[in-house]
Coordinates of N, CA and C in Angstrom, one line a residue:
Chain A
X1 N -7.7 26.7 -6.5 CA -8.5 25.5 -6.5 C -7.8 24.3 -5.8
X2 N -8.5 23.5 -4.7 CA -7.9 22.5 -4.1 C -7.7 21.4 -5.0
X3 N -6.8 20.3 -4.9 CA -7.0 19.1 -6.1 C -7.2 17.9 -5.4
X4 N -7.2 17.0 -5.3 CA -7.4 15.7 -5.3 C -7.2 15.5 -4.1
X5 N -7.6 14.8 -3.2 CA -6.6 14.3 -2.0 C -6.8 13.6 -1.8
X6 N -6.2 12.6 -1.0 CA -6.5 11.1 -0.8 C -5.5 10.9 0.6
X7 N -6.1 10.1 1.2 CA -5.8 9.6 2.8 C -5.5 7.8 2.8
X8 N -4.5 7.4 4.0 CA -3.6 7.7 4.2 C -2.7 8.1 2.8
X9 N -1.2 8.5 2.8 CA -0.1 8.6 2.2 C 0.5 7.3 1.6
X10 N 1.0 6.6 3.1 CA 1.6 5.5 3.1 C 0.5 4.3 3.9
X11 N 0.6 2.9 3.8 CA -0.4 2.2 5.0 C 0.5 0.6 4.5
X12 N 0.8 0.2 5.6 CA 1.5 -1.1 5.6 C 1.0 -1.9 6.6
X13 N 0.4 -3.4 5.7 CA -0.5 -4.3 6.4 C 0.2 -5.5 6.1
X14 N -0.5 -6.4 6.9 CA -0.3 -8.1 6.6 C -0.9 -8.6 5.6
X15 N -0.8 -9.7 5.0 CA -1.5 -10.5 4.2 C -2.8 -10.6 5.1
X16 N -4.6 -10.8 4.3 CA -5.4 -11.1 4.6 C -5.9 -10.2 5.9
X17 N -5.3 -9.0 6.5 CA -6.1 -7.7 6.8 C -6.6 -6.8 5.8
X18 N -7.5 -5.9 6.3 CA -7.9 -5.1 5.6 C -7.7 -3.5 5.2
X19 N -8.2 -2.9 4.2 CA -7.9 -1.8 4.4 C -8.5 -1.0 3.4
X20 N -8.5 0.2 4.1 CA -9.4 1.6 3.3 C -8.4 2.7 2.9
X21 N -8.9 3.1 1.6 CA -8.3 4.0 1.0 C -9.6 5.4 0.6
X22 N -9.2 6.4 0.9 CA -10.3 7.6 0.7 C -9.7 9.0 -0.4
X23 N -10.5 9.2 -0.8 CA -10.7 10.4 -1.9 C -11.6 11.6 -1.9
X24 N -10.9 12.9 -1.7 CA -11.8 13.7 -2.3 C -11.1 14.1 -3.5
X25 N -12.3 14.5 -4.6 CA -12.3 15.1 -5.4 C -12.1 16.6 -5.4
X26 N -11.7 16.8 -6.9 CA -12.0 18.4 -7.1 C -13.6 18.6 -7.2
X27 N -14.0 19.4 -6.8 CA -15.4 19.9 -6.3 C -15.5 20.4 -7.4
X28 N -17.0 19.7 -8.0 CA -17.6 19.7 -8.8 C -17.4 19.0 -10.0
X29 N -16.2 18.1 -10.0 CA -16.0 16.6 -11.0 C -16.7 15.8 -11.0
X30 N -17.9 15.6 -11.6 CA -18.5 14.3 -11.5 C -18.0 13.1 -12.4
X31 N -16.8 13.0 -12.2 CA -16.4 11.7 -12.8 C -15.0 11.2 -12.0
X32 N -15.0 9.8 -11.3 CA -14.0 9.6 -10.0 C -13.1 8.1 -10.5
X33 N -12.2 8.3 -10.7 CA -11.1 7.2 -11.1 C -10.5 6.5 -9.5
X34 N -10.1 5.4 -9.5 CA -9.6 4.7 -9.2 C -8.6 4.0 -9.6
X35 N -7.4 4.4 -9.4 CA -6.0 3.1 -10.0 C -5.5 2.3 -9.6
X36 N -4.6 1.5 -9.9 CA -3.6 0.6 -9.5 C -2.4 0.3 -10.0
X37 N -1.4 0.8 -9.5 CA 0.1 1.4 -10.6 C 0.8 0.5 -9.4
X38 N 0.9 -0.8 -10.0 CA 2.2 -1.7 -9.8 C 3.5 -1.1 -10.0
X39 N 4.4 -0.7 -9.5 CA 5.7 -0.7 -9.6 C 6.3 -1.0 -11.3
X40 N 6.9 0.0 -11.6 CA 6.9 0.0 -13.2 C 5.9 -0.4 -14.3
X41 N 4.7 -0.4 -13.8 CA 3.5 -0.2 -14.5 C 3.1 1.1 -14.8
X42 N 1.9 0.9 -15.9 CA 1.4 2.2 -16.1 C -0.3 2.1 -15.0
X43 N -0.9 3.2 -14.9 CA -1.7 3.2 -14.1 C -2.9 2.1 -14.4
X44 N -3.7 1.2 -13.6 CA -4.5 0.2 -14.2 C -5.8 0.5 -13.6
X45 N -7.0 1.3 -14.6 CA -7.8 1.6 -14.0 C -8.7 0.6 -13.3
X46 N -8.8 0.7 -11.9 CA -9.7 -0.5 -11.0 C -11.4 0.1 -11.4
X47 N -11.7 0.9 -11.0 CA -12.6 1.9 -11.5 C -13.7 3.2 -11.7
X48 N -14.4 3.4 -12.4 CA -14.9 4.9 -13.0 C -16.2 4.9 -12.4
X49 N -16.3 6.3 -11.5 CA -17.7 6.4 -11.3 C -18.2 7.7 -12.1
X50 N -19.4 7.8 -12.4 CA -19.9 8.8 -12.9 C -21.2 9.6 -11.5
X51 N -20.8 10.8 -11.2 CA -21.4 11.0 -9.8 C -20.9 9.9 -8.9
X52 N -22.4 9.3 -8.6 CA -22.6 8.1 -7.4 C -22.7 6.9 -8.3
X53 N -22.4 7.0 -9.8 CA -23.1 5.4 -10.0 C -21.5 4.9 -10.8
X54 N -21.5 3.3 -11.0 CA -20.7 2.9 -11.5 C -20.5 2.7 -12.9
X55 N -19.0 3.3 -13.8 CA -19.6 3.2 -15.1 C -18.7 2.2 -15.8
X56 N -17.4 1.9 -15.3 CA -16.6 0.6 -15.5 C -15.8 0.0 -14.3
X57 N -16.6 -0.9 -13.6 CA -15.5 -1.7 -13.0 C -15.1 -3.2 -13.4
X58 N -14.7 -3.2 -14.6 CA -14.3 -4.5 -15.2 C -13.2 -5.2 -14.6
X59 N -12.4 -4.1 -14.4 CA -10.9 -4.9 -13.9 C -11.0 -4.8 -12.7
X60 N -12.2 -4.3 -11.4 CA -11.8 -4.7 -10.1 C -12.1 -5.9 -9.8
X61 N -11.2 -6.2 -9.0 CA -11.0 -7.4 -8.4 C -12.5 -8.2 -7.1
X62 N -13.3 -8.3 -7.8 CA -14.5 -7.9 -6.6 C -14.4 -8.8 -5.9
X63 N -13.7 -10.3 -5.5 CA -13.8 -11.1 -4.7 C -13.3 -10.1 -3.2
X64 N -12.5 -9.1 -3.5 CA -11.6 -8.8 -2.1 C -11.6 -7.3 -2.5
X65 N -11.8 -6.6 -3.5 CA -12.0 -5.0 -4.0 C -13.3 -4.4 -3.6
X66 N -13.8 -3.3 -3.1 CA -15.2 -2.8 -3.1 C -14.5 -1.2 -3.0
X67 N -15.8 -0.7 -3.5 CA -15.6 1.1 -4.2 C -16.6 1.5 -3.7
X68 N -17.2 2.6 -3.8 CA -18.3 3.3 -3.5 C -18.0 4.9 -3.1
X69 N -18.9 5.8 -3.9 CA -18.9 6.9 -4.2 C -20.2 7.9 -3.2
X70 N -20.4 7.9 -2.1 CA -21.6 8.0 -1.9 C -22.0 9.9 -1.7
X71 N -22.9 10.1 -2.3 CA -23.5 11.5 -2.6 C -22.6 12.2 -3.7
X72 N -22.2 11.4 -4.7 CA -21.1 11.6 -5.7 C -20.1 12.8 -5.3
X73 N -20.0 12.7 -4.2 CA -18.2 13.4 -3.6 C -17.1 12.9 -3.4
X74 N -17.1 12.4 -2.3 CA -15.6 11.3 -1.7 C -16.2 10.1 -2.5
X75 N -14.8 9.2 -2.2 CA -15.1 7.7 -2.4 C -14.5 7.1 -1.8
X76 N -14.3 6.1 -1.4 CA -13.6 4.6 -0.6 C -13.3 4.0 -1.2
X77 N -11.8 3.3 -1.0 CA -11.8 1.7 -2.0 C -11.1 1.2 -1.1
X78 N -11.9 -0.3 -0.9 CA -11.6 -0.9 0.7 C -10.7 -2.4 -0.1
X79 N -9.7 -3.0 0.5 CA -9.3 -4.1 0.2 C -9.4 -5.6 1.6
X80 N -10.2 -5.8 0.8 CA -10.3 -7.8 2.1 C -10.9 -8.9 1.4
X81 N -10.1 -9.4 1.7 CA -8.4 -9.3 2.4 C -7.7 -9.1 1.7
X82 N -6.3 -8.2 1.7 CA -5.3 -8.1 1.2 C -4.6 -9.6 0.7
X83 N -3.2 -9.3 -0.4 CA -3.3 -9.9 -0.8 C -1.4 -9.6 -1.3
X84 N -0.8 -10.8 -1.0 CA 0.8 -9.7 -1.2 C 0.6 -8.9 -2.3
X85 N 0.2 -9.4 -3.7 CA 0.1 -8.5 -5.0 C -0.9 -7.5 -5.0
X86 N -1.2 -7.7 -4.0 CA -2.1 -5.6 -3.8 C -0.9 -4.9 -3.6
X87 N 0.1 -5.2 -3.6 CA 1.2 -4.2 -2.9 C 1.6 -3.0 -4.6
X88 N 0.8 -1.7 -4.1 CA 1.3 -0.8 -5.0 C 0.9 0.6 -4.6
X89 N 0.8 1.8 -5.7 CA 0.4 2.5 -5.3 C -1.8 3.0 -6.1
X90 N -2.1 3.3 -4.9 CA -3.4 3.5 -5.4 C -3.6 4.7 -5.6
X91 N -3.7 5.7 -7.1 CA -4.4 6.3 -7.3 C -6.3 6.9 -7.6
X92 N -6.1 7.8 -6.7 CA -7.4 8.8 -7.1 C -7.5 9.9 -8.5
X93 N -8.1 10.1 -9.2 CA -8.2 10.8 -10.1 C -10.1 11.6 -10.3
X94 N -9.8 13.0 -10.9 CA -11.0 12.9 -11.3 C -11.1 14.3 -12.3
X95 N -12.1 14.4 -12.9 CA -12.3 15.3 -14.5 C -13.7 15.3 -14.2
X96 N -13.8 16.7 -14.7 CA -15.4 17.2 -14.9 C -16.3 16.2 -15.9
X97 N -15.9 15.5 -17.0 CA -16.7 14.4 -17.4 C -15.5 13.3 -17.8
X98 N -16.5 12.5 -18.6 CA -15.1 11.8 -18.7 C -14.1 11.5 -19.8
X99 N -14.6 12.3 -20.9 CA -13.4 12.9 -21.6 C -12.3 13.7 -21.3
X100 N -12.7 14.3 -20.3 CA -11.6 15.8 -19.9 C -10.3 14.6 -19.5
X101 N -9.2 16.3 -19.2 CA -8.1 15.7 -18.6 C -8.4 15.2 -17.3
X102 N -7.7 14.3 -17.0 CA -7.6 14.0 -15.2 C -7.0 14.7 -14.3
X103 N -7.0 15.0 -13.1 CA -6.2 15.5 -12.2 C -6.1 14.7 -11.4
X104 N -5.1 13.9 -10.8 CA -4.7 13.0 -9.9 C -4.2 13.3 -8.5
X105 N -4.8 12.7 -7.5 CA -4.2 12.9 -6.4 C -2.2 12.3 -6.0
X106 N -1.9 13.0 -5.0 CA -0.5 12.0 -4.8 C -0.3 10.7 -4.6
X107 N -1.8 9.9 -4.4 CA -1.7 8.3 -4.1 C -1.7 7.7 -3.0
X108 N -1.8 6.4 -2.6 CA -1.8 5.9 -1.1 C -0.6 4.8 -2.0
X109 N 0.6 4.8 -1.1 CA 1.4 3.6 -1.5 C 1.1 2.3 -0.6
X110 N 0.7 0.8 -0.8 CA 0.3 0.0 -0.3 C 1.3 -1.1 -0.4
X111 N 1.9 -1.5 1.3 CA 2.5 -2.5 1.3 C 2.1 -3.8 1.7
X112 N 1.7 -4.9 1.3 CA 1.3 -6.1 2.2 C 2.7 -7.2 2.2
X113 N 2.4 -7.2 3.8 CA 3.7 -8.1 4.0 C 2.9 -9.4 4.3
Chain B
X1 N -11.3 -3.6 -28.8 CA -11.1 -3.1 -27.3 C -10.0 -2.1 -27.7
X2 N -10.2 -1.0 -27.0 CA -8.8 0.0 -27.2 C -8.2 -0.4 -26.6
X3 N -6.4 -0.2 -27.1 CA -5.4 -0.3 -27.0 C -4.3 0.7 -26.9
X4 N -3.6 0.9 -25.8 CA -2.2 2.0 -26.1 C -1.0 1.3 -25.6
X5 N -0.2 1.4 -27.0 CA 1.3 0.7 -27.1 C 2.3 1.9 -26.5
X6 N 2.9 1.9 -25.6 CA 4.3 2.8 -26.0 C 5.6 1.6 -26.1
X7 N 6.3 1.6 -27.0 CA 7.0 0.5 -27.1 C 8.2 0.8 -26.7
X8 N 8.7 2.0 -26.0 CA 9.8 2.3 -25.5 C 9.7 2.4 -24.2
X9 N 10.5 1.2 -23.2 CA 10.3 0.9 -21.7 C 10.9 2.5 -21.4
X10 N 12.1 2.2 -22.0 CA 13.2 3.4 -21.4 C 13.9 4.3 -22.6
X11 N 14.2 5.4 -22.2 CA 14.8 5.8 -23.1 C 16.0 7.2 -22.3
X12 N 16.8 6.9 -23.3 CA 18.2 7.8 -22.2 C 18.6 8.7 -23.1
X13 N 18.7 10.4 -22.9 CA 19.0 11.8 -24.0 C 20.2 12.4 -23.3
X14 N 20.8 13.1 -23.7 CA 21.8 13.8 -23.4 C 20.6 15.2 -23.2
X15 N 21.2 16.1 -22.3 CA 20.8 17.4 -21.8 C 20.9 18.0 -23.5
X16 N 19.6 18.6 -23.5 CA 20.0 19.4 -25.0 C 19.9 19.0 -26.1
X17 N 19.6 17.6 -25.8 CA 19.5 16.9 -27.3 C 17.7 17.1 -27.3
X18 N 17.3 16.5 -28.5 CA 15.8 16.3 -28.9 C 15.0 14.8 -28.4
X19 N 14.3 15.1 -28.2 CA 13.3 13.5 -27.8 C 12.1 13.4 -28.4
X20 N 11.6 12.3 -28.5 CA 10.7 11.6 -29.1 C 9.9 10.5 -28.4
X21 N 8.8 10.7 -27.9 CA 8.5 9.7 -27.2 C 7.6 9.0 -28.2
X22 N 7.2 7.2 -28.1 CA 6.2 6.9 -29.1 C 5.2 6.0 -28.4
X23 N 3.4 6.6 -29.1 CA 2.7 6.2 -28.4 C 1.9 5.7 -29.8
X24 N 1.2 4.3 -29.2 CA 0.2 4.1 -30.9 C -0.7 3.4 -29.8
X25 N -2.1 3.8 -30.8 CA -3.3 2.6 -30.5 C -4.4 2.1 -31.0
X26 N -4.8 1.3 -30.6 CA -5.4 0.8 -31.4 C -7.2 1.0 -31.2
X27 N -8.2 1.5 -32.1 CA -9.2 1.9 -32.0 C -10.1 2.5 -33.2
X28 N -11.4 2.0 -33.3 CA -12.0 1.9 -34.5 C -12.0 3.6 -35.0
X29 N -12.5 4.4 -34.3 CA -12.4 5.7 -34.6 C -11.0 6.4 -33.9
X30 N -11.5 8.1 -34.1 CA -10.5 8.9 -33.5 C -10.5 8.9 -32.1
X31 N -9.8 8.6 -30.9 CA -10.1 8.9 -29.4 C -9.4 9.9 -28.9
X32 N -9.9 10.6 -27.8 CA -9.3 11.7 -27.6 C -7.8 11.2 -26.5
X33 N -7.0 11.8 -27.0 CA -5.2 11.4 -26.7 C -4.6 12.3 -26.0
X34 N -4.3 11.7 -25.0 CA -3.1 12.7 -23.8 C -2.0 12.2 -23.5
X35 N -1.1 12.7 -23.0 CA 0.1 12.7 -22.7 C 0.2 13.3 -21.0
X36 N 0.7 12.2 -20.2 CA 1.2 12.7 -18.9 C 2.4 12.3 -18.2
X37 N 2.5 13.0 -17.3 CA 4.4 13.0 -16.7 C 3.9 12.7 -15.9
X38 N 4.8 11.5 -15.1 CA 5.1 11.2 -13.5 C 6.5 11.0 -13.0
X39 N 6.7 12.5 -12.1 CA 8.2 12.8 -11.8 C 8.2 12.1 -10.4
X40 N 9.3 11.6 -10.2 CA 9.7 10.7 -9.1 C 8.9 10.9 -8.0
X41 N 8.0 10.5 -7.3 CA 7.7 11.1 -6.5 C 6.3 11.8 -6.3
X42 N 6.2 12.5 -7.1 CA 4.7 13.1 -7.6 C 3.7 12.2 -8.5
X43 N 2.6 13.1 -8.5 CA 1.4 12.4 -8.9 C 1.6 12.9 -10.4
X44 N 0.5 12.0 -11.1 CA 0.7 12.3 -12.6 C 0.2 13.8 -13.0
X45 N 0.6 14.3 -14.3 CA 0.1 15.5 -14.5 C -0.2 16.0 -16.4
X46 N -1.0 16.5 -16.6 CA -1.0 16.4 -18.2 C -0.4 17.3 -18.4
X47 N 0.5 17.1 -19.7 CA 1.7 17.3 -20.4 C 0.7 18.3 -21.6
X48 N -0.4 17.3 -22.6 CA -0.9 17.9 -23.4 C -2.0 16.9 -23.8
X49 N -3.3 17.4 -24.5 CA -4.1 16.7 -25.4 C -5.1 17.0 -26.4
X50 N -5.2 15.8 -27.0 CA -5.7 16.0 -28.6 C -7.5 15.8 -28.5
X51 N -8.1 16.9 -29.0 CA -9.9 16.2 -28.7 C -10.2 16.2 -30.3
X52 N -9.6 17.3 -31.1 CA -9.5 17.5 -32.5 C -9.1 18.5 -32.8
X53 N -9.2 19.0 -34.5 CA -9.0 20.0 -35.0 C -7.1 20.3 -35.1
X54 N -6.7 20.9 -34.9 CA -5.2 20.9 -35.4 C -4.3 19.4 -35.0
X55 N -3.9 18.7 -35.9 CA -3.1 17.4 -35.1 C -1.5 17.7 -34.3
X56 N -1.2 19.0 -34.3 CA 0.1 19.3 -33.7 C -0.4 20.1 -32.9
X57 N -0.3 19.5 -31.7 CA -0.9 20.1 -30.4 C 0.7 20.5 -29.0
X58 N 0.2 21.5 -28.7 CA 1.3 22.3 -28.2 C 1.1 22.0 -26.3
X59 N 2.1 21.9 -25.4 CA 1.7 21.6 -24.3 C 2.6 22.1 -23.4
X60 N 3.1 21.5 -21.7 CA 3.8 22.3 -21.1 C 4.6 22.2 -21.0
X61 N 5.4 23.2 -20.9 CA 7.1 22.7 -20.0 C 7.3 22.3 -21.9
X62 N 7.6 22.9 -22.6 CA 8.0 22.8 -24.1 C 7.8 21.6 -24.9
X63 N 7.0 20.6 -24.5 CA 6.7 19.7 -25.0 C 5.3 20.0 -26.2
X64 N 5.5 19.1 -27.6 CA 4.5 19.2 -28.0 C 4.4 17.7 -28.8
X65 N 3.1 17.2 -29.2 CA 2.7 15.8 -29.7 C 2.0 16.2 -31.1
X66 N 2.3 14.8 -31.8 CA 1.6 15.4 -33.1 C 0.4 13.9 -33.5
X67 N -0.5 14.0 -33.9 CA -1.6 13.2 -34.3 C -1.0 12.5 -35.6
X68 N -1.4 11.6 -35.8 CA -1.0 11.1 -37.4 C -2.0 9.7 -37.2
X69 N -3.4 10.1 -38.2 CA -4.5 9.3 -37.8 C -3.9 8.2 -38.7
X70 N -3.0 7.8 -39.7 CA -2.6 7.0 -40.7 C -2.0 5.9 -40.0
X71 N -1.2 6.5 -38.7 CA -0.2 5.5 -38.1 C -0.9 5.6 -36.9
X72 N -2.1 6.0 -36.4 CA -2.4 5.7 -35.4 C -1.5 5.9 -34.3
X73 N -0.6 6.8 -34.6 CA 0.0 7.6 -33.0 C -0.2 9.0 -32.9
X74 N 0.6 9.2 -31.7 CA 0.8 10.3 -31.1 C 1.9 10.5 -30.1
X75 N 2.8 10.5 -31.0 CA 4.0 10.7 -30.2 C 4.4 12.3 -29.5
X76 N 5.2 12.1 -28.7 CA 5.5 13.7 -28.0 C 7.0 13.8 -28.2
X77 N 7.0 14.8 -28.4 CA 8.3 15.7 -28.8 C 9.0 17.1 -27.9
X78 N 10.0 17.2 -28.0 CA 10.6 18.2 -27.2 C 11.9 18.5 -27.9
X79 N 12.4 19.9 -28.0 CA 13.0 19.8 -29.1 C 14.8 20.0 -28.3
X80 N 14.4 20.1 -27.0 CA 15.6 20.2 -26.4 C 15.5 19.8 -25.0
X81 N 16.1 18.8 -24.6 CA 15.7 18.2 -23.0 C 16.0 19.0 -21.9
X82 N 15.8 19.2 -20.7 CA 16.4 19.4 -19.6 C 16.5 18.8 -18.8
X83 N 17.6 18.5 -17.6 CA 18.0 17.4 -16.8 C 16.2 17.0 -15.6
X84 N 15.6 18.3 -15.8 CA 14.0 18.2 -15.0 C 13.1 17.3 -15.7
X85 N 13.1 17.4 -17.3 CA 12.7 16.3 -18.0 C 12.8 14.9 -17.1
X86 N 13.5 14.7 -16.3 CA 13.6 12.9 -16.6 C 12.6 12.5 -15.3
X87 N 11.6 11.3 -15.5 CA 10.4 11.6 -15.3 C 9.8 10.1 -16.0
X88 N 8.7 9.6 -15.6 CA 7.7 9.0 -16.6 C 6.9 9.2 -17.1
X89 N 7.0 9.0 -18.5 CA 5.8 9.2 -19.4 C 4.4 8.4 -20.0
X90 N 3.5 8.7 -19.7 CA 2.3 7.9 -20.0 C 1.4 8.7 -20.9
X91 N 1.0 7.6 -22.0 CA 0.1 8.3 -23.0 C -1.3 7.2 -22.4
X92 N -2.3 7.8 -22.6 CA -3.8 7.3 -22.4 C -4.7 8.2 -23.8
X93 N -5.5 7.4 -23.9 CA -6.4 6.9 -24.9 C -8.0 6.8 -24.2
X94 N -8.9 8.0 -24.0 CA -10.5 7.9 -24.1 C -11.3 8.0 -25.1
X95 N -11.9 6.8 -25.0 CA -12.9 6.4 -26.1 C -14.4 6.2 -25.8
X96 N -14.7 6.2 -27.0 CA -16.5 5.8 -26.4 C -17.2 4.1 -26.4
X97 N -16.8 3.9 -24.9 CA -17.2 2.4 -25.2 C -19.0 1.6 -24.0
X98 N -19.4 1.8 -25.4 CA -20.7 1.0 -24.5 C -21.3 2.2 -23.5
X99 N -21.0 4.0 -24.4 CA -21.9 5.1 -23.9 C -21.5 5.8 -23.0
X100 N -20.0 4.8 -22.1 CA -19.3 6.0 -21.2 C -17.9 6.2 -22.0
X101 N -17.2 6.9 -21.5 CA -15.8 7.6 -21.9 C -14.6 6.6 -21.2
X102 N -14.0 6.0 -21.7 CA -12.6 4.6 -21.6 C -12.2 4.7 -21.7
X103 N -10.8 4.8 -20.3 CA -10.0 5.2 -20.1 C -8.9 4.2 -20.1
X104 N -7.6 4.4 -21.0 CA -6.4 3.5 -21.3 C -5.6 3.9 -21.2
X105 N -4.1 3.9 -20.4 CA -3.2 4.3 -20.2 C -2.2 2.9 -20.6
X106 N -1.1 3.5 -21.1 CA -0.3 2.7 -21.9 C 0.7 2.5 -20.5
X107 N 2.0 1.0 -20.7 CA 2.7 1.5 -19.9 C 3.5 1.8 -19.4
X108 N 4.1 3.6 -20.1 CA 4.7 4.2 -19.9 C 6.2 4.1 -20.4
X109 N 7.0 5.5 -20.4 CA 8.5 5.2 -20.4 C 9.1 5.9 -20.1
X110 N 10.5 5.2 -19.4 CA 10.7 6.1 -18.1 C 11.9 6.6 -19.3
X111 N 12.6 8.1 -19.1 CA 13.2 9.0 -19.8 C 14.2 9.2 -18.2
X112 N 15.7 8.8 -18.9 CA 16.4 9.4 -18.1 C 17.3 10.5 -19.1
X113 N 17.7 11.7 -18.6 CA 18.3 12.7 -19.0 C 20.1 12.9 -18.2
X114 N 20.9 12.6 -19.3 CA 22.3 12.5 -18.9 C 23.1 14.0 -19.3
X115 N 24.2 14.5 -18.4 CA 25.2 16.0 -18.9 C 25.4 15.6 -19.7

């Protein structure tokens, strides 16, 4: 069974460019996490889709954050403009509902200089 | 609002010795409780977790956590370390809030393992 993946690895921007981060899931998870693991943090969920729809995004940052899940498979999480304290790593995650365990992809590490 | 405490930033074992990790939180009922590793480098991975029914739950790589709804943790245990142990640990906490499943991750503690 393939797991998580997520594109780029690494991506290193300026302040106030933009940028896309992508996810596939494990096929057939309908439930899609998004994180944000500051450097000796624990992971901070930005947020949870259920399929295609949204079931918590409380802590994203919507002035410059946007998500989207479309045909409840992949997803996008775009940042604009960046911001030096975007600088982390972005986890993908996802579980057949949303009790289960998660399976996490290896992350996109984000630098803004 | 749920809450997960782990109050140990760091913690340092000798090879062989026993460990204890401690996780507590806070929440009106029981939520279901996991435990996950993140080794230098790699993505996170579950260790073990609790949905119900026995509170001493058994997981991988010889780790096991035990429930104690009184103190509201769930600490993980290992009864003998290995230098592969050292790693970060994160416990998270899903609950039922407002009809979907809530997801809390504490923030973590990093375990180094010394000869």
């Amino acid at each position: 069974e393939a797991g998580v993946a997520q594109s780029p690895r690494y991506k290193i921007i300026e302040k106030r460019q933009s940028v896309a981060f992508w996810c596939n899931p494990i096929s057939g998870h309908a439930t899609l996490y998004w994180y944000q693991q500051i450097l000796g943090q624990g992971p901070k969920l930005l947020i949870q889709f259920q399929n295609n729809g949204v079931v918590d995004d409380s802590q994203l940052p919507k002035d410059r954050f946007s998500a989207e899940r479309l045909k409840g498979v992949d997803s996008t999480l775009k940042i604009q403009p960046a911001k030096l304290e975007d600088s982390a790593v972005y986890l993908c995650a996802s579980s057949s509902q949303g009790a289960d365990e998660q399976y996490f992809g290896p992350g996109t590490r984000l630098t803004v200089t | 609002a749920q809450s997960v405490t782990q109050p140990d930033i760091h913690i340092t074992v000798s090879e062989g010795a026993s460990l204890e990790l401690r996780c507590n939180y806070s929440y009106g009922a029981t939520p279901y409780l996991f435990w996950y590793v993140q080794s230098p480098g790699q993505g996170l991975q579950l260790l073990l977790k609790y949905f119900s029914g026995d509170t001493l739950v058994q997981g991988i790589k010889g780790f096991e956590a035990e429930f104690k709804r009184s103190q509201s943790s769930f600490n993980l245990r290992k009864p003998s370390v290995h230098w592969s142990d050292a790693a970060e640990y994160f416990c998270a906490v899903v609950a039922n809030s407002g009809g979907y499943q809530k997801v809390t991750f504490g923030t973590g503690t990093k375990l180094q393992v010394i000869p």
